[in-house]
PDB file of C-alpha atoms in Angstrom:
ATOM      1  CA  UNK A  16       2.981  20.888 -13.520  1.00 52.00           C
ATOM      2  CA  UNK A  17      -0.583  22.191 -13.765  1.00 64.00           C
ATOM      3  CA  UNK A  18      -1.668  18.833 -15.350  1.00 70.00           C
ATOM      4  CA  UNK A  19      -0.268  16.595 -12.217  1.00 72.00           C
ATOM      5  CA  UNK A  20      -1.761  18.728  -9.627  1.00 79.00           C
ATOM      6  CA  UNK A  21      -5.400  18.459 -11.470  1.00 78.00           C
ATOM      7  CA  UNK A  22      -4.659  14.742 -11.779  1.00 78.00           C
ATOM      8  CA  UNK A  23      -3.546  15.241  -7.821  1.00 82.00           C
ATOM      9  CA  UNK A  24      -6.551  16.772  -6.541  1.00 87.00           C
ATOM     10  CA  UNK A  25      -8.993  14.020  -8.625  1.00 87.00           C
ATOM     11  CA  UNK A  26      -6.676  11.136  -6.811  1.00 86.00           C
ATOM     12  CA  UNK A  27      -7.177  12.794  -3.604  1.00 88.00           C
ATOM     13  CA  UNK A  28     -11.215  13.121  -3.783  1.00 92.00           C
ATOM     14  CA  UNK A  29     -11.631   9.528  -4.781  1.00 91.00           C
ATOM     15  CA  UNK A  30      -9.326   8.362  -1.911  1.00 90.00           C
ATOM     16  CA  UNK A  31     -10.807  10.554   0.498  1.00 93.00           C
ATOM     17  CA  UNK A  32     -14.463   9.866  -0.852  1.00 94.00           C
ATOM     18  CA  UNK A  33     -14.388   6.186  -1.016  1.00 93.00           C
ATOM     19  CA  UNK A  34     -16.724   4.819  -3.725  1.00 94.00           C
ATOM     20  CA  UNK A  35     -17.138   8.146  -5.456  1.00 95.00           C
ATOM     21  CA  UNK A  36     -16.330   8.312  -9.161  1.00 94.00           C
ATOM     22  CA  UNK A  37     -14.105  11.276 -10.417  1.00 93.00           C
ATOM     23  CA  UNK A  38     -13.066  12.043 -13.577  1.00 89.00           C
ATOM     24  CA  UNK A  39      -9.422  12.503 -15.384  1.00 79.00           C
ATOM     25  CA  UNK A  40      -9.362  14.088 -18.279  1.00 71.00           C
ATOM     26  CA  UNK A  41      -7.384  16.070 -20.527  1.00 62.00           C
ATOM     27  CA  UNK A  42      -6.390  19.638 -19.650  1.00 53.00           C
ATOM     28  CA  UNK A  43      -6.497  20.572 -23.063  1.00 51.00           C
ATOM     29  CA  UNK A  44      -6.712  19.293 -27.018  1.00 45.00           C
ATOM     30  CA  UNK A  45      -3.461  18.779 -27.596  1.00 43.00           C
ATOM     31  CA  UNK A  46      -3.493  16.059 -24.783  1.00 41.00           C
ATOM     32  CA  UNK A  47      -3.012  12.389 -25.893  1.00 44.00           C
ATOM     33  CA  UNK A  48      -5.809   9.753 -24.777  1.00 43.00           C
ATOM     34  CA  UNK A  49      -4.947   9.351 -20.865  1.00 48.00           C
ATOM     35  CA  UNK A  50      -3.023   6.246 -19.771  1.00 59.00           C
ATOM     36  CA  UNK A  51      -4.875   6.430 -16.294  1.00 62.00           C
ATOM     37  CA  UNK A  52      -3.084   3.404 -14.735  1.00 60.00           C
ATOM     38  CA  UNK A  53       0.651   5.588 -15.238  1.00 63.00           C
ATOM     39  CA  UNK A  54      -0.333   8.183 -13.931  1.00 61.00           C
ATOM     40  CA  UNK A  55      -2.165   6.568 -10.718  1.00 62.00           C
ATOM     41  CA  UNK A  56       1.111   4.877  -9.911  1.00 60.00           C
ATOM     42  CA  UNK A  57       3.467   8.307 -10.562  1.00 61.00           C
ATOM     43  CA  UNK A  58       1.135   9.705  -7.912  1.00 59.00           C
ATOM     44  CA  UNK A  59       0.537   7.219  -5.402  1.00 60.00           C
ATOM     45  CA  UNK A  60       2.783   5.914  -2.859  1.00 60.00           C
ATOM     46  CA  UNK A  61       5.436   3.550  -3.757  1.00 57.00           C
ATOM     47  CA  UNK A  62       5.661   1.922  -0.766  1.00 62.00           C
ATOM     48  CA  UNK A  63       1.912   1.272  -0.643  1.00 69.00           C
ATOM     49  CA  UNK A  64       1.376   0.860  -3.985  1.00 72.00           C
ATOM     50  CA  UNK A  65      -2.543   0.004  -5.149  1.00 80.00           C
ATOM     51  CA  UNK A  66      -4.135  -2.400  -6.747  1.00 82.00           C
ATOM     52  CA  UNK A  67      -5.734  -1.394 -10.434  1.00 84.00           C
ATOM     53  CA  UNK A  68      -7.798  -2.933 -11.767  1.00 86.00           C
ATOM     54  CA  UNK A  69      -9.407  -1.690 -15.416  1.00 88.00           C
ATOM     55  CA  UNK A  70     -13.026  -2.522 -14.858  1.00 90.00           C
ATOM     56  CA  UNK A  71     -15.964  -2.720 -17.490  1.00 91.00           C
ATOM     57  CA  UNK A  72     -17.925  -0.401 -15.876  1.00 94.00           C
ATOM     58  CA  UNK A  73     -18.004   1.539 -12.879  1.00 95.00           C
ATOM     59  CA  UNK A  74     -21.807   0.457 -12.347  1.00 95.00           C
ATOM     60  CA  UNK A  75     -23.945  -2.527 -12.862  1.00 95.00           C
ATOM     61  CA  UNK A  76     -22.052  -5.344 -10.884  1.00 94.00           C
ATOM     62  CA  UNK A  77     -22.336  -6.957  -7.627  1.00 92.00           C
ATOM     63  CA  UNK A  78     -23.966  -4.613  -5.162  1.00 94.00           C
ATOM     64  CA  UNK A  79     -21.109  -3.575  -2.290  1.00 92.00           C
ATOM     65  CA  UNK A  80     -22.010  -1.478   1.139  1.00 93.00           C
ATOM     66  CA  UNK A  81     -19.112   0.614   2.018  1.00 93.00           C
ATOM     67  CA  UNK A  82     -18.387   1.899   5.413  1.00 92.00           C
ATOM     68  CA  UNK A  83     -15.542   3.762   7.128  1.00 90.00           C
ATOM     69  CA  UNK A  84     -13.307   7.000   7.078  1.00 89.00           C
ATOM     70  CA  UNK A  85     -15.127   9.329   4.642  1.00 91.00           C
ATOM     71  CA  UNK A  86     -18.438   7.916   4.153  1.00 93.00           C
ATOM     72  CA  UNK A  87     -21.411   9.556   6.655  1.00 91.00           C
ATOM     73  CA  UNK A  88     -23.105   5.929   7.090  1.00 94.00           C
ATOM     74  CA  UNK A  89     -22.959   4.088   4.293  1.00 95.00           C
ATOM     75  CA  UNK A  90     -22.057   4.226   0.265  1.00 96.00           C
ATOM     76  CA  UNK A  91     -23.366   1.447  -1.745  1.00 97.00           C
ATOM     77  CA  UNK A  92     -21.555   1.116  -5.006  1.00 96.00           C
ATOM     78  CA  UNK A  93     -21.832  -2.007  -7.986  1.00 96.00           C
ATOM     79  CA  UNK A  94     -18.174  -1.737  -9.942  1.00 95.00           C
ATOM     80  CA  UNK A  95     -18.598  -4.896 -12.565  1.00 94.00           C
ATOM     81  CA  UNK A  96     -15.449  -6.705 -10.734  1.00 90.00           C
ATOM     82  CA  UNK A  97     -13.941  -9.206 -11.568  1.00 87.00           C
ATOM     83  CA  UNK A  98     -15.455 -12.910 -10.958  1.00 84.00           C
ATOM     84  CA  UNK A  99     -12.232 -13.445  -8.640  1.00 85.00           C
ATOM     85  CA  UNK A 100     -12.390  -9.975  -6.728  1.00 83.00           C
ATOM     86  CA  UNK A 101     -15.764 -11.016  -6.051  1.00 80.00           C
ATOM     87  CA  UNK A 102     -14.961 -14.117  -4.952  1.00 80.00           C
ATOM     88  CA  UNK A 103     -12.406 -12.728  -2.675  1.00 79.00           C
ATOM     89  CA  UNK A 104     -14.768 -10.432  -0.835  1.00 74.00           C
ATOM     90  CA  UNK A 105     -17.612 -12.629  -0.379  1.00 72.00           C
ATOM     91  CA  UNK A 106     -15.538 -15.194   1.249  1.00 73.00           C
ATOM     92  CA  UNK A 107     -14.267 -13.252   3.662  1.00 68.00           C
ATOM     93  CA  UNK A 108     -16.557 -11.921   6.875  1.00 57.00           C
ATOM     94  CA  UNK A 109     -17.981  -8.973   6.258  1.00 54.00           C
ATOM     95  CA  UNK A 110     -17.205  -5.980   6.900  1.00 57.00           C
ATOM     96  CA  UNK A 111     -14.177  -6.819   4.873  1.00 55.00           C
ATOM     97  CA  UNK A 112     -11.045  -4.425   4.641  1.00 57.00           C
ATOM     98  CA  UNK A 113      -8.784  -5.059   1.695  1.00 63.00           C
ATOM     99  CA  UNK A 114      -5.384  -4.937   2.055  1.00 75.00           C
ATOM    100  CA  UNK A 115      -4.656  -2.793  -0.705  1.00 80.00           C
ATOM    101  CA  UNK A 116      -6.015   0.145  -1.835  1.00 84.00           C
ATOM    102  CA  UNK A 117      -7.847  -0.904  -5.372  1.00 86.00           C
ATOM    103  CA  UNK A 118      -8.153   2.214  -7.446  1.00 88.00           C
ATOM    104  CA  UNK A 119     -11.143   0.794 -10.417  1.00 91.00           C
ATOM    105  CA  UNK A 120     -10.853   2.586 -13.246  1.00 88.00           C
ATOM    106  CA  UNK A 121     -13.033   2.397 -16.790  1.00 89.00           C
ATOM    107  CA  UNK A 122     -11.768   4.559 -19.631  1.00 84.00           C
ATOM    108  CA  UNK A 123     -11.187   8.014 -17.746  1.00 85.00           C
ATOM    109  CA  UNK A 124     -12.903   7.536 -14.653  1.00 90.00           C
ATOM    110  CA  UNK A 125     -12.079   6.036 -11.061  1.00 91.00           C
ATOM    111  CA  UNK A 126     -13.458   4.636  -7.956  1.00 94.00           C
ATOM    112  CA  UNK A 127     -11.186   4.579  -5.175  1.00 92.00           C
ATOM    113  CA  UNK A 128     -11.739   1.990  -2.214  1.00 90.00           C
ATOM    114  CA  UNK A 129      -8.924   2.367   0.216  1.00 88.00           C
ATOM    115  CA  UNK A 130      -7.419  -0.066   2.275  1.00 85.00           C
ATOM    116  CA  UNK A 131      -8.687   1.575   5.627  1.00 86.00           C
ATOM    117  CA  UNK A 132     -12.617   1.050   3.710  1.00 88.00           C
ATOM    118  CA  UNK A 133     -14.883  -1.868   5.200  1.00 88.00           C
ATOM    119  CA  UNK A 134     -16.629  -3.521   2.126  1.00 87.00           C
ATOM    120  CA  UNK A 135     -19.843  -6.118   2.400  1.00 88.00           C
ATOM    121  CA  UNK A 136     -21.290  -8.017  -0.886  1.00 85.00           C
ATOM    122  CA  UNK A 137     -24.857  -7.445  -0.978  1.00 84.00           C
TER     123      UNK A 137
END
């Protein structure tokens, strides 16, 4: 139980931090390697359920200026996305809201960027 309330609480701050990289990792040793995407969906809502994508990296893409609940003014964040994600965004009129939360994640780390987030490529 300990283990999905950590995993909880690093779920929460990404979601309510939009942008901001958290970590999951294992609460002890004897833990096997993290399957990040499982246990994003056990602890997200079903009826909402995200988009994940596994990304290269977390930095070194396409710059994106995020704006909305939980950001002061502005975050700017470069996820490598995918070629199509890209696409997606920068045909849309910015300030773009997604319609899914997308929950990027490389190895043991996560971005959040939540539905209610307004997203412009740079």
């Amino acid at each position: 139980m300990q283990g999905a309330q950590h995993h909880f609480r690093r779920l929460s701050k990404a979601m309510s931090e939009p942008g901001v990289i958290v970590t999951f990792s294992p609460l002890n040793d004897e833990c096997q390697p993290l399957d990040l995407a499982s246990v994003l969906l056990t602890l997200t809502d079903s009826s909402r359920a995200p988009l994940i994508l596994q990304v290269a990296s977390l930095s070194g893409g396409r710059m994106l200026r995020l704006t909305g609940n939980g950001i002061a003014d502005e975050r700017m964040v470069a996820p490598q996305l995918p070629e199509r994600i890209v696409h997606e965004l920068t045909e849309r009129l910015p300030p773009f809201s997604p319609d899914v939360d997308l929950l990027l994640t490389c190895g043991e780390r996560l971005m959040a960027i939540p539905r209610t987030t307004h997203i412009e490529v740079r």
